[in-house]
Coordinates of C-alpha atoms and ligand atoms in Angstrom, one line a residue:
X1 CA -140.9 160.4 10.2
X2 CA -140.8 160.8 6.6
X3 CA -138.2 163.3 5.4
X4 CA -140.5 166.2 3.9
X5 CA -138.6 169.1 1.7
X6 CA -140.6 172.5 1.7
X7 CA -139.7 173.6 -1.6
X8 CA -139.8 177.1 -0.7
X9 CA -136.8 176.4 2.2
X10 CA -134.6 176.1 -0.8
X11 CA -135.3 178.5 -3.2
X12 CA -132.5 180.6 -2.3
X13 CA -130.1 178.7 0.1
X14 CA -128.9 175.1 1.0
X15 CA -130.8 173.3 3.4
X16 CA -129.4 170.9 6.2
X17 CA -131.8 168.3 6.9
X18 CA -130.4 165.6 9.4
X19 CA -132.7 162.9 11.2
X20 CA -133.5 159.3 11.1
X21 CA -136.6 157.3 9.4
X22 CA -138.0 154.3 11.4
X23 CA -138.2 150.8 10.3
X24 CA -142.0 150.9 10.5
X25 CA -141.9 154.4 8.3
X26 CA -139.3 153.1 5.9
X27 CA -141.6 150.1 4.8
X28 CA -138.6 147.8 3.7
X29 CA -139.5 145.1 1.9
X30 CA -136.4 142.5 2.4
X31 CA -135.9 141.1 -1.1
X32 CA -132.9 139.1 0.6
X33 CA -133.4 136.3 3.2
X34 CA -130.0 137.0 4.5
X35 CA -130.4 140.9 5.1
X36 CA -132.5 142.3 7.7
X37 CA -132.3 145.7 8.1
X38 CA -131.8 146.2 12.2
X39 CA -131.5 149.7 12.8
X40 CA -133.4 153.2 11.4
X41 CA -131.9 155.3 8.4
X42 CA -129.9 157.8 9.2
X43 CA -129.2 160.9 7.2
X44 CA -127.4 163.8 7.1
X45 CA -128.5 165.4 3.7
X46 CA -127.9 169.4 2.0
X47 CA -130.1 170.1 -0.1
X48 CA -129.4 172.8 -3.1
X49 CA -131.7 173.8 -5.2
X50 CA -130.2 174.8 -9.4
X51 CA -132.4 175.5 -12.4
X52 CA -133.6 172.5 -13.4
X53 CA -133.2 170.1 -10.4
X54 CA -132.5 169.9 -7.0
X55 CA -129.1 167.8 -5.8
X56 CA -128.9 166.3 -2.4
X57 CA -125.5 165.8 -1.1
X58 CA -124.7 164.1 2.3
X59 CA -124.0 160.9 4.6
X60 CA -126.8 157.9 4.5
X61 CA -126.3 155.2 7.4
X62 CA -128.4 152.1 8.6
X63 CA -127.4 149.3 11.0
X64 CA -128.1 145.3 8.9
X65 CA -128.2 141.8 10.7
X66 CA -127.1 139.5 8.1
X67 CA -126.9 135.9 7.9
X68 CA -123.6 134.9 6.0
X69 CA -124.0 133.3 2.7
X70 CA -121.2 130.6 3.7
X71 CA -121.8 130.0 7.5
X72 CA -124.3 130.8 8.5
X73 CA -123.5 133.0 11.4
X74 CA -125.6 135.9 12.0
X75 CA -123.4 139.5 12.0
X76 CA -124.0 143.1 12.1
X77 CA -122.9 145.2 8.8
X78 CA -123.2 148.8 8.6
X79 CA -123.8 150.8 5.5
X80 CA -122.1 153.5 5.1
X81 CA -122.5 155.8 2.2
X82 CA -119.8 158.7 3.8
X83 CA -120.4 161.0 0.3
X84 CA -123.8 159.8 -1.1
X85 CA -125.4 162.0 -3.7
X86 CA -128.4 162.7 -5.6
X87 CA -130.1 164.8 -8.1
X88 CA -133.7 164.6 -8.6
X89 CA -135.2 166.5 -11.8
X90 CA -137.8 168.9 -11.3
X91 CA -139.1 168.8 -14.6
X92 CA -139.6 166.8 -17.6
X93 CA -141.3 162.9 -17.2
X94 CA -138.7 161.7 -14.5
X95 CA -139.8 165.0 -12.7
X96 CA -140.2 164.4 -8.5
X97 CA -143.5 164.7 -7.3
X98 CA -143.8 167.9 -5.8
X99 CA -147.5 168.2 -3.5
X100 CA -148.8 171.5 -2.0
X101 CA -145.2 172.7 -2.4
X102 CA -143.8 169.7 -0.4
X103 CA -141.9 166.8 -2.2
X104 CA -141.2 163.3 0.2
X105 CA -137.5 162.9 -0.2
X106 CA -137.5 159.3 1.8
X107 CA -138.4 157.1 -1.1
X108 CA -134.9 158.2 -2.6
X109 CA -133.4 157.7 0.5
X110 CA -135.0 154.3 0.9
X111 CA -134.3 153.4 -2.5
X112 CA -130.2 154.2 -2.2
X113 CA -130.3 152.8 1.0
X114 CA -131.2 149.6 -0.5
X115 CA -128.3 149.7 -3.2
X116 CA -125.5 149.9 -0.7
X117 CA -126.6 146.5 0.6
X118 CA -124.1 143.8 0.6
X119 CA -124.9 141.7 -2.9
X120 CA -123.1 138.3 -1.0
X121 CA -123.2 138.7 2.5
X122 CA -120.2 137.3 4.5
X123 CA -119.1 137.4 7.9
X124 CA -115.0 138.1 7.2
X125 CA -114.2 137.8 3.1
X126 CA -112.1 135.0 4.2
X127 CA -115.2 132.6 5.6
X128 CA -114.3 129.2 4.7
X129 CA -118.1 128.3 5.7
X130 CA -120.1 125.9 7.8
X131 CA -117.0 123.2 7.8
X132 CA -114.8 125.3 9.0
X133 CA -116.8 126.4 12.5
X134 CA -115.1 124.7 15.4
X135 CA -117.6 123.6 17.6
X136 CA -116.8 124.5 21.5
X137 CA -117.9 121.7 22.9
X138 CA -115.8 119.0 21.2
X139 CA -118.3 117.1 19.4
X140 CA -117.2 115.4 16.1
X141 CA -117.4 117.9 12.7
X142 CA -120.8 117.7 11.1
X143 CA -119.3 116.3 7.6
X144 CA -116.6 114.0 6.9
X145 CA -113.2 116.5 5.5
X146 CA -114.0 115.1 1.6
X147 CA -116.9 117.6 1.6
X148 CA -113.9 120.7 1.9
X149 CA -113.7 120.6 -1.9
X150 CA -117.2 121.9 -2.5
X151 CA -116.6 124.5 -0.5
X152 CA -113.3 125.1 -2.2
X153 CA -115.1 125.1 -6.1
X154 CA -117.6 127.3 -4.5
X155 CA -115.4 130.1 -3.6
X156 CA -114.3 129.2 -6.8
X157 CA -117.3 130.5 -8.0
X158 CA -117.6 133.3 -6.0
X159 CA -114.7 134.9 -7.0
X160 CA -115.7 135.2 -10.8
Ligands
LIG201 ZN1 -119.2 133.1 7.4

């Protein structure tokens, strides 16, 4: 389900909209190989309405399989945005589109969503990557130990 604001619901009181937006009604696009989303947004929104704009104040969640940036590993991140806010004008050239007195709040949603997504995903902040995996079943390490200080320049790198 989209998330759908009648206009008129807020003209004189805060609204509480709280729901979840599929996958399939999100239409992602995944600009990043190693993000998937893996679960539906979830929102918990008030909406208030002032002169000249209308603010939306609330919690946004969604559930992401990433694939770590150093490893490999696949892991399960969660956004979180416990105190996300928004304020959409209602006039002037940057105005939201307002139809038959109903205005589609999920591509702001959508579009939020995708800020809070990891820019470097990483399975623990301290993945020393794919050297560093122990395999279980004892067979020799993929590389010889000389290839550790690549790895080391690179998080070299990553920290600047
Ligand atoms: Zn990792």
């Amino acid at each position: 389900m989209s998330v759908l604001l009648h206009m008129e619901k807020i003209e004189n009181e805060s609204l509480t909209l709280k729901g979840e937006i599929s996958l399939s009604d999100l239409e992602m696009e995944t600009r990043d190989e190693l993000i998937k989303p893996a679960g539906p947004l979830v929102y918990d929104i008030t909406i208030k309405q002032d002169d000249e704009s209308i603010i939306l104040q609330g919690s946004l969640k969604m559930l992401l399989q990433c694939e770590c940036a150093r490893c490999l590993q696949i892991f399960e991140y969660q956004i979180h945005q416990k105190s996300w806010n928004c304020k959409l004008a209602l006039k002037g050239e940057d105005s939201m589109e307002i139809i038959h007195g109903t205005a589609d709040l999920t591509p702001y949603l959508r579009e939020d969503t995708f800020l809070a997504f990891p820019q470097h995903p990483l399975c623990e902040s301290r993945c020393e990557g794919i050297n560093q995996v122990s395999t279980d079943d004892g067979n020799a390490p993929l590389s010889e130990p000389s290839n550790k200080n690549v790895w080391m320049e690179l998080d070299k790198l990553n920290i600047e």
